[in-house]
Tab-separated table of N, CA and C in Angstrom:
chain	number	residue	atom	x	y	z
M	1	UNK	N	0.838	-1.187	0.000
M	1	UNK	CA	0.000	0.000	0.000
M	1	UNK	C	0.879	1.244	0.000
M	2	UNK	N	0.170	2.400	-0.987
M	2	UNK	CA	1.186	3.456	-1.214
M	2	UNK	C	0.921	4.750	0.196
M	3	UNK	N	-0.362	4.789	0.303
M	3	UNK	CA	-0.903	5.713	1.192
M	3	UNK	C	-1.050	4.555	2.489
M	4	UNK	N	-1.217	5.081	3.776
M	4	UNK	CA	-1.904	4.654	4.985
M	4	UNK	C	-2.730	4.691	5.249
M	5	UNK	N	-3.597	3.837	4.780
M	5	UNK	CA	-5.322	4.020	5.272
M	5	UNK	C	-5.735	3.963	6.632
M	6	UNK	N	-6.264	4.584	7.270
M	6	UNK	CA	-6.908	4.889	8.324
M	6	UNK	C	-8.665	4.239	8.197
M	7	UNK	N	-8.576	2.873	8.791
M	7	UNK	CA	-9.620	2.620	9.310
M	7	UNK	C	-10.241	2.116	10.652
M	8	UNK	N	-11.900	2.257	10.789
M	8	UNK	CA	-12.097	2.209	12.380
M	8	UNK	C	-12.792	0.994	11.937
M	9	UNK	N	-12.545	0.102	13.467
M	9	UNK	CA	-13.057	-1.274	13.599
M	9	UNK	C	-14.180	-1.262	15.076
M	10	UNK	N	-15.160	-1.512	14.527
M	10	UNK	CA	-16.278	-1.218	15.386
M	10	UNK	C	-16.719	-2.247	16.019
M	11	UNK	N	-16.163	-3.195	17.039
M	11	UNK	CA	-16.799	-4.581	17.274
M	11	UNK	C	-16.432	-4.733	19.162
M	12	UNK	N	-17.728	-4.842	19.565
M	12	UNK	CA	-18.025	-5.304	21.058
M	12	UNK	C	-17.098	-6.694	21.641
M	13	UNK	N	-16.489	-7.170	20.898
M	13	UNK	CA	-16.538	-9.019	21.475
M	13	UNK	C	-14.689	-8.478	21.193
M	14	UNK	N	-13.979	-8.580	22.709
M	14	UNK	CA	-12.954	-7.888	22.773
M	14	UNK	C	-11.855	-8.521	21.933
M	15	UNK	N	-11.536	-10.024	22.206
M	15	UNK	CA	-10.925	-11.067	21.166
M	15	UNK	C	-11.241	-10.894	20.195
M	16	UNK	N	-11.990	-10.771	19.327
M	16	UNK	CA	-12.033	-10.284	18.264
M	16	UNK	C	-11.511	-9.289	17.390
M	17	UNK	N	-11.930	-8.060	18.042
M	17	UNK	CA	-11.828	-6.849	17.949
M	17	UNK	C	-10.208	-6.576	18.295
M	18	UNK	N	-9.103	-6.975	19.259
M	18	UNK	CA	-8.096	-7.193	19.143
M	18	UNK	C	-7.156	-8.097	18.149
M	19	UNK	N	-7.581	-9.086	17.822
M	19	UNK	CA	-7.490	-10.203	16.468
M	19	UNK	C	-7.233	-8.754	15.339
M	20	UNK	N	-8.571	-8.200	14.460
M	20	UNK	CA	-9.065	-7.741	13.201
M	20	UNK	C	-7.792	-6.394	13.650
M	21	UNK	N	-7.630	-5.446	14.550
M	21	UNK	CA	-6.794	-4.613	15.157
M	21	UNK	C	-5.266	-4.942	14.407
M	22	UNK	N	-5.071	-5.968	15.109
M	22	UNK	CA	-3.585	-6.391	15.474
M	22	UNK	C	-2.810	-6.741	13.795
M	23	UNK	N	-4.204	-7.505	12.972
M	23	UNK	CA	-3.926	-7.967	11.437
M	23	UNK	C	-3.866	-6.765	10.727
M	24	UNK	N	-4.926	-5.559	10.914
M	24	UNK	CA	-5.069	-4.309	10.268
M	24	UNK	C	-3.583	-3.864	10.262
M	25	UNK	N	-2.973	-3.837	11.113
M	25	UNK	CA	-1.889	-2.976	11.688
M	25	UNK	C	-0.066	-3.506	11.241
M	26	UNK	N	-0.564	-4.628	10.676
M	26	UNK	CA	0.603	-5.423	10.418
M	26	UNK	C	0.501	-5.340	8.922
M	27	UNK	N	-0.760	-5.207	8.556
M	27	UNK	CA	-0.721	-4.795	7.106
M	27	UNK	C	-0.501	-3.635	6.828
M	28	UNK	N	-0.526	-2.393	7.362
M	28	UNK	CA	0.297	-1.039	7.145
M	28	UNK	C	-0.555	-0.432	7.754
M	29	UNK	N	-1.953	-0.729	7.929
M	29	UNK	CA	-3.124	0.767	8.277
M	29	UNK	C	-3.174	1.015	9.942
M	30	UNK	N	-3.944	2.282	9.516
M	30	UNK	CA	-3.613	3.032	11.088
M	30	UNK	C	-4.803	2.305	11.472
M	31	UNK	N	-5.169	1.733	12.629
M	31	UNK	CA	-6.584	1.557	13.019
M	31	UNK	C	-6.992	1.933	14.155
M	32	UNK	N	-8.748	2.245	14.623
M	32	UNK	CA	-9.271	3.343	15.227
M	32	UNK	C	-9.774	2.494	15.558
M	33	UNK	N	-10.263	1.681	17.002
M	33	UNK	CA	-11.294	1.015	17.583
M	33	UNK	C	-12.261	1.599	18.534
M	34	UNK	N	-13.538	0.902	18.598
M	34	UNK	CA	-14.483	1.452	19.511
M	34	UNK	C	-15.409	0.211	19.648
M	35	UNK	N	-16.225	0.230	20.761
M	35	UNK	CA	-16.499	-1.199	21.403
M	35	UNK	C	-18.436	-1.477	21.598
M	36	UNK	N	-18.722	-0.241	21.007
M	36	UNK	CA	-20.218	-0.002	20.620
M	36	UNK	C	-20.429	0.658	19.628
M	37	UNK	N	-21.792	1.007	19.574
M	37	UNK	CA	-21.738	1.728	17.957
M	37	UNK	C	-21.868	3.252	18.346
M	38	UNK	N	-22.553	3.964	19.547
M	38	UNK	CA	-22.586	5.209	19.936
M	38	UNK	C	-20.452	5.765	20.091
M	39	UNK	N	-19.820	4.904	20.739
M	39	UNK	CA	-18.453	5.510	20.576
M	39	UNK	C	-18.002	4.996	19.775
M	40	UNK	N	-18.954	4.187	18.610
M	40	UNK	CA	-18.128	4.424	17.155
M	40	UNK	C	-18.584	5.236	16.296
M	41	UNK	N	-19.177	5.987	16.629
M	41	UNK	CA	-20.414	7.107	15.556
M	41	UNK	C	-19.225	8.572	16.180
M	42	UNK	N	-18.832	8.634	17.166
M	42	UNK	CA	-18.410	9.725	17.979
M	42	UNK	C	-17.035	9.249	17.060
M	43	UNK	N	-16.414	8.249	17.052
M	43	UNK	CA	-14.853	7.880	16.521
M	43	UNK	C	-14.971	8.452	15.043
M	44	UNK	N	-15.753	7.757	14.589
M	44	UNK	CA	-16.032	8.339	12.938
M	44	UNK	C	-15.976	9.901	12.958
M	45	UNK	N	-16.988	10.262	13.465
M	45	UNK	CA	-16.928	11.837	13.329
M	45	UNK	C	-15.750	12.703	13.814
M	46	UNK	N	-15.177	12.501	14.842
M	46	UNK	CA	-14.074	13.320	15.004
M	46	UNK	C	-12.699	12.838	14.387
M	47	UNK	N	-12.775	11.478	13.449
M	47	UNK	CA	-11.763	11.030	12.807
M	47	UNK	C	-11.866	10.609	11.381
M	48	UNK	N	-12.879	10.513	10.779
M	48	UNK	CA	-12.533	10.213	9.225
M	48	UNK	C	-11.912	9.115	8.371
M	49	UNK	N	-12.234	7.885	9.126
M	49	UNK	CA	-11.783	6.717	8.090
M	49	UNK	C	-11.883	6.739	7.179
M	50	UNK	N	-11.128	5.834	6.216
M	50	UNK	CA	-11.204	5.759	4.646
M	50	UNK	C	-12.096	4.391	4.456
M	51	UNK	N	-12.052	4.336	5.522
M	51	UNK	CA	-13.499	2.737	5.738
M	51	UNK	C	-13.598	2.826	6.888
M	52	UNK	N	-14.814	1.353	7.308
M	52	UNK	CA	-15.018	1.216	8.416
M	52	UNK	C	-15.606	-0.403	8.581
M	53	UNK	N	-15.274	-1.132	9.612
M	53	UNK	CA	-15.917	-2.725	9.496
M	53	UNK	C	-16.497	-2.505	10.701
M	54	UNK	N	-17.869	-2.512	10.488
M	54	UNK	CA	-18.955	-2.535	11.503
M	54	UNK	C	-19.494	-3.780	12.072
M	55	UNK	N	-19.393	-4.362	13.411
M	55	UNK	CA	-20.517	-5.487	13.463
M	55	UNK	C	-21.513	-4.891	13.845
M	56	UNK	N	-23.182	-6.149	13.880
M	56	UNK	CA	-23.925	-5.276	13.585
M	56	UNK	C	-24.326	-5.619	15.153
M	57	UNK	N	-24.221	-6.765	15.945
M	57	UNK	CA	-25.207	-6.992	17.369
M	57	UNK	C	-24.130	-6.460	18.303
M	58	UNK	N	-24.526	-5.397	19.030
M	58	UNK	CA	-23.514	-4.332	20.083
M	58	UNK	C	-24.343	-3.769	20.994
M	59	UNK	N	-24.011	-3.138	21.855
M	59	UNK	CA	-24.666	-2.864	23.013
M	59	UNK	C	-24.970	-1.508	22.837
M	60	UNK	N	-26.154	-0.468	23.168
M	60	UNK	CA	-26.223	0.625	22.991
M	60	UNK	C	-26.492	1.035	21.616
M	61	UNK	N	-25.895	0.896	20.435
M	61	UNK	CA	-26.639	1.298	19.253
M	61	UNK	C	-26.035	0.121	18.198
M	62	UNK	N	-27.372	-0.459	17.482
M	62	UNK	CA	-26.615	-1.893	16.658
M	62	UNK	C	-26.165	-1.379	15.627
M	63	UNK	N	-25.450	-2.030	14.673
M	63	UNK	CA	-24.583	-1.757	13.600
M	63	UNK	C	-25.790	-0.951	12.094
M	64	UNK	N	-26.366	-1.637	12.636
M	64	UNK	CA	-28.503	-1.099	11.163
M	64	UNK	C	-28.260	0.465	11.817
M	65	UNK	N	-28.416	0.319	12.720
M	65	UNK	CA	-28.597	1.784	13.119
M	65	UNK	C	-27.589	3.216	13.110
M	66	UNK	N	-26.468	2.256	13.404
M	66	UNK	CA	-24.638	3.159	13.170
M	66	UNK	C	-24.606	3.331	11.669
M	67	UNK	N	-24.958	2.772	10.597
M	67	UNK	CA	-24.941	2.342	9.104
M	67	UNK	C	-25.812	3.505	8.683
M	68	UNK	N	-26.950	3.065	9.277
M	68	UNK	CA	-28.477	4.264	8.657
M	68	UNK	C	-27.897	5.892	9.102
M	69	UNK	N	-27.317	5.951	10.411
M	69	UNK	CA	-27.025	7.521	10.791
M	69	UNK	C	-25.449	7.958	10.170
M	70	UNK	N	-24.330	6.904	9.690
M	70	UNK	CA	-23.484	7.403	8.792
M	70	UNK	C	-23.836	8.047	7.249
M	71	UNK	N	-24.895	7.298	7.098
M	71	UNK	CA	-25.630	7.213	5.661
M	71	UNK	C	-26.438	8.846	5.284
M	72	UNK	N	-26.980	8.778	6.076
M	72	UNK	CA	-27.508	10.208	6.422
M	72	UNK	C	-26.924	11.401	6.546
M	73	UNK	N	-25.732	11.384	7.319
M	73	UNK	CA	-24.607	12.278	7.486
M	73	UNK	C	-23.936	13.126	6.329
M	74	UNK	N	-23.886	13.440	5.156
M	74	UNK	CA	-22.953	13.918	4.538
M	74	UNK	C	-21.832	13.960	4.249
M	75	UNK	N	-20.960	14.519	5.663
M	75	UNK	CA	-19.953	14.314	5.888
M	75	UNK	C	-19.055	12.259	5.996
M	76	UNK	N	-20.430	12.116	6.315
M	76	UNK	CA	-19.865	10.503	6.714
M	76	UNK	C	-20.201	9.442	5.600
M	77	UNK	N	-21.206	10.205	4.381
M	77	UNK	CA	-21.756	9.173	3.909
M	77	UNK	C	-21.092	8.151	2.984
M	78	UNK	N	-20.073	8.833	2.320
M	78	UNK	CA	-19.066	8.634	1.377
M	78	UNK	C	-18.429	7.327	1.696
M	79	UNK	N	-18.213	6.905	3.252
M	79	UNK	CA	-17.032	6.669	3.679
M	79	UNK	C	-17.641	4.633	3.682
M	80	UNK	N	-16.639	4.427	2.916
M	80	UNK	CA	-17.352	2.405	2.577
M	80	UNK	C	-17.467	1.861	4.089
M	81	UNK	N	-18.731	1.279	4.298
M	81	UNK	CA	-18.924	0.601	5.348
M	81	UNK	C	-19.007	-0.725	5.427
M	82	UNK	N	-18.074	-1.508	5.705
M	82	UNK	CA	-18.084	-3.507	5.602
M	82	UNK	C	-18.777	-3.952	7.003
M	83	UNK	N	-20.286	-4.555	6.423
M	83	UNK	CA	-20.608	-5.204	7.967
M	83	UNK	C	-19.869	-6.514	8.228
M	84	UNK	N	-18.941	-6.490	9.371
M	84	UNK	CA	-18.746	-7.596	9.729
M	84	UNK	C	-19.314	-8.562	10.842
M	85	UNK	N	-19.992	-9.507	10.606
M	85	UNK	CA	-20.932	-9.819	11.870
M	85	UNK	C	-21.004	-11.459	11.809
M	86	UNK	N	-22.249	-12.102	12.450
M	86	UNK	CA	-22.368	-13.104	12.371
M	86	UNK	C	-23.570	-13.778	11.865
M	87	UNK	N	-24.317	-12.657	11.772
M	87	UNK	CA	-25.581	-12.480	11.091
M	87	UNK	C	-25.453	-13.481	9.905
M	88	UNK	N	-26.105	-14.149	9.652
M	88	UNK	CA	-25.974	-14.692	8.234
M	88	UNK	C	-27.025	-15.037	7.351
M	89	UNK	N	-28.248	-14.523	7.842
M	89	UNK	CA	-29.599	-15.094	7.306
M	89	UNK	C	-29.512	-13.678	6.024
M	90	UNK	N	-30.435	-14.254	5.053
M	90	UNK	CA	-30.781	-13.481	4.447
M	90	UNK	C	-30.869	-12.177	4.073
M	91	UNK	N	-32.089	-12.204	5.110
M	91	UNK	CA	-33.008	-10.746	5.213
M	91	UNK	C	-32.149	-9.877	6.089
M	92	UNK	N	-30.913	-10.086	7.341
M	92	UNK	CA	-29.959	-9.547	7.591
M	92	UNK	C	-29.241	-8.937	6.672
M	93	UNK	N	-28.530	-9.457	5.865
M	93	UNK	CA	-27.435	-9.447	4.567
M	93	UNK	C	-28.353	-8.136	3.638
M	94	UNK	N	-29.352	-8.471	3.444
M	94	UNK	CA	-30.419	-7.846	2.549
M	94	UNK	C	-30.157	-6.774	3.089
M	95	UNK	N	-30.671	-6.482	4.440
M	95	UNK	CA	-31.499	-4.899	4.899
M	95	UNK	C	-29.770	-3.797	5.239
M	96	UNK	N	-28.791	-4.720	5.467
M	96	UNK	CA	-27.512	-4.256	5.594
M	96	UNK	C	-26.690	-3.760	3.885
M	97	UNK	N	-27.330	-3.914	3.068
M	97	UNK	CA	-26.901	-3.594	2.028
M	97	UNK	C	-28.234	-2.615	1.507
M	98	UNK	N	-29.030	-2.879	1.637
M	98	UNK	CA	-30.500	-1.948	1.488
M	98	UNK	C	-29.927	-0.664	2.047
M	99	UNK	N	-29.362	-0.678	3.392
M	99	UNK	CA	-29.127	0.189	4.295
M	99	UNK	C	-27.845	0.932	3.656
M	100	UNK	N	-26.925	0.304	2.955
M	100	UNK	CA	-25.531	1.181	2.163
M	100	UNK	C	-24.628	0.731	2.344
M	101	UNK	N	-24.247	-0.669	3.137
M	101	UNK	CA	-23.318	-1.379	3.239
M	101	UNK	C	-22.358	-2.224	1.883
M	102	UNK	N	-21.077	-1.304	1.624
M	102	UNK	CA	-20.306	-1.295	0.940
M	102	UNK	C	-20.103	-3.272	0.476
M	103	UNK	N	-20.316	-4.011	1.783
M	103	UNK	CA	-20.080	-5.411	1.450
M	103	UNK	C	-20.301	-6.121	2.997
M	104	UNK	N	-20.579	-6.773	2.831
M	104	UNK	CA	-21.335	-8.312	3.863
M	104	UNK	C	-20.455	-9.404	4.209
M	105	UNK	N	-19.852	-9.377	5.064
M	105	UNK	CA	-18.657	-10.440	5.725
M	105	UNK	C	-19.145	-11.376	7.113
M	106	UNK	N	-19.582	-12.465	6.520
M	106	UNK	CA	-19.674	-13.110	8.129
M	106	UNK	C	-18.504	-13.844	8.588
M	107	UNK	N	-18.414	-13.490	9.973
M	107	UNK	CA	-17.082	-13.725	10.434
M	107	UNK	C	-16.817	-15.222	10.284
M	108	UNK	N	-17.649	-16.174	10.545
M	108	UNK	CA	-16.939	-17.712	10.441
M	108	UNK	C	-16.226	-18.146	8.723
M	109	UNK	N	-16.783	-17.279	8.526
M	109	UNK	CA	-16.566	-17.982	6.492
M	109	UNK	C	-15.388	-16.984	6.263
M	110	UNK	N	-14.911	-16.123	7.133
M	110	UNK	CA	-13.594	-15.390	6.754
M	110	UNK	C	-12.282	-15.282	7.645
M	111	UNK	N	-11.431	-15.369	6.941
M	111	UNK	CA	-9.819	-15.229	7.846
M	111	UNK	C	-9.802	-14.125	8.004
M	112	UNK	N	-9.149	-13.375	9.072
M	112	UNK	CA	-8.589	-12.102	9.472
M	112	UNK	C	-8.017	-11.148	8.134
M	113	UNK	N	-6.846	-12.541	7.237
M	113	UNK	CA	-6.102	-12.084	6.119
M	113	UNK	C	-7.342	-11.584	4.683
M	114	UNK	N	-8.090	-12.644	4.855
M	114	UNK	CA	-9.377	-12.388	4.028
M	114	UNK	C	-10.246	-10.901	3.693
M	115	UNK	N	-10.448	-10.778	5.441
M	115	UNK	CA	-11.443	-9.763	5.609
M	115	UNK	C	-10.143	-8.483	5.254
M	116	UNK	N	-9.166	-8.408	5.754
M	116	UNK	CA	-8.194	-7.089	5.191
M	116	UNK	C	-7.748	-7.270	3.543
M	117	UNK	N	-8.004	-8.693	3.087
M	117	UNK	CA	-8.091	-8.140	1.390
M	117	UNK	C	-9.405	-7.738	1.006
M	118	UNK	N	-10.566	-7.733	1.595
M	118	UNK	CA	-12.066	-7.552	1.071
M	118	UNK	C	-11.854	-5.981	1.515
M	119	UNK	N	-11.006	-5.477	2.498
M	119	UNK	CA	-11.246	-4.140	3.003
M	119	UNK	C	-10.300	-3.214	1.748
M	120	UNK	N	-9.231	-4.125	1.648
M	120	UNK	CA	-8.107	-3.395	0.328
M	120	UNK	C	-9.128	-3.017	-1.084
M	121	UNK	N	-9.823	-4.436	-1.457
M	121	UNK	CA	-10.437	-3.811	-2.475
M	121	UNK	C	-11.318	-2.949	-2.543
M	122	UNK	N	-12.322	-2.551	-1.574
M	122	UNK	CA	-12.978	-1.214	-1.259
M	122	UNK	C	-12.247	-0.083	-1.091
M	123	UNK	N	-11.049	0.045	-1.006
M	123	UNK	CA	-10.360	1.138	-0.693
M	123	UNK	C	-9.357	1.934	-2.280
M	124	UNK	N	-9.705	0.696	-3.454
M	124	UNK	CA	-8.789	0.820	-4.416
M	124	UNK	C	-9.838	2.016	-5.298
């Protein structure tokens, strides 16, 4: 990568969220974590990712709802949003892309290395 992308990783389930962190970071990008979706709506706004991997079941505001109020935003709307979750039914997948979600990742069907090439090609 020629530039340093700066992205925020939005996920409650701390192992995890340290995992997707630790891989982001070894691949060159700066990364921004937050552990709900209300102090990831606050992270976004006072910081400006060039993406963002949202899960969607979190405590305080779910990922449908962090998605719908980036979307809305102007300033924020631009910015590719990857749900990463565990969600895998359908009508989930559906209403998360209905909603403006750049691309649909459920975590068991993806490697760490995976999900940071699905994030590279949104960023090209």
């Amino acid at each position: 990568m020629d530039k340093k992308y700066r992205i925020a990783i939005i996920e409650d389930e701390p192992f995890l969220a340290t995992m997707y962190v630790t891989k982001f970071e070894l691949e060159g990008f700066e990364v921004l974590r937050a552990s709900d979706g209300t102090e990831g709506l606050e992270l976004i706004k006072n910081n400006r990712p060039d993406l963002i991997l949202l899960d969607i079941v979190m405590p305080k505001m779910d990922g449908f709802e962090v998605l719908t109020l980036l979307k809305k935003d102007a300033e924020t709307a631009k910015i590719p949003v990857i749900l990463l979750t565990n969600l895998g039914q359908r009508t989930d997948i559906e209403k998360g892309m209905a909603l403006g979600a750049a691309d649909y990742i459920i975590k068991a069907n993806y490697t760490p290395a995976q999900v940071v090439a699905k994030a590279k090609e949104h960023l090209k």
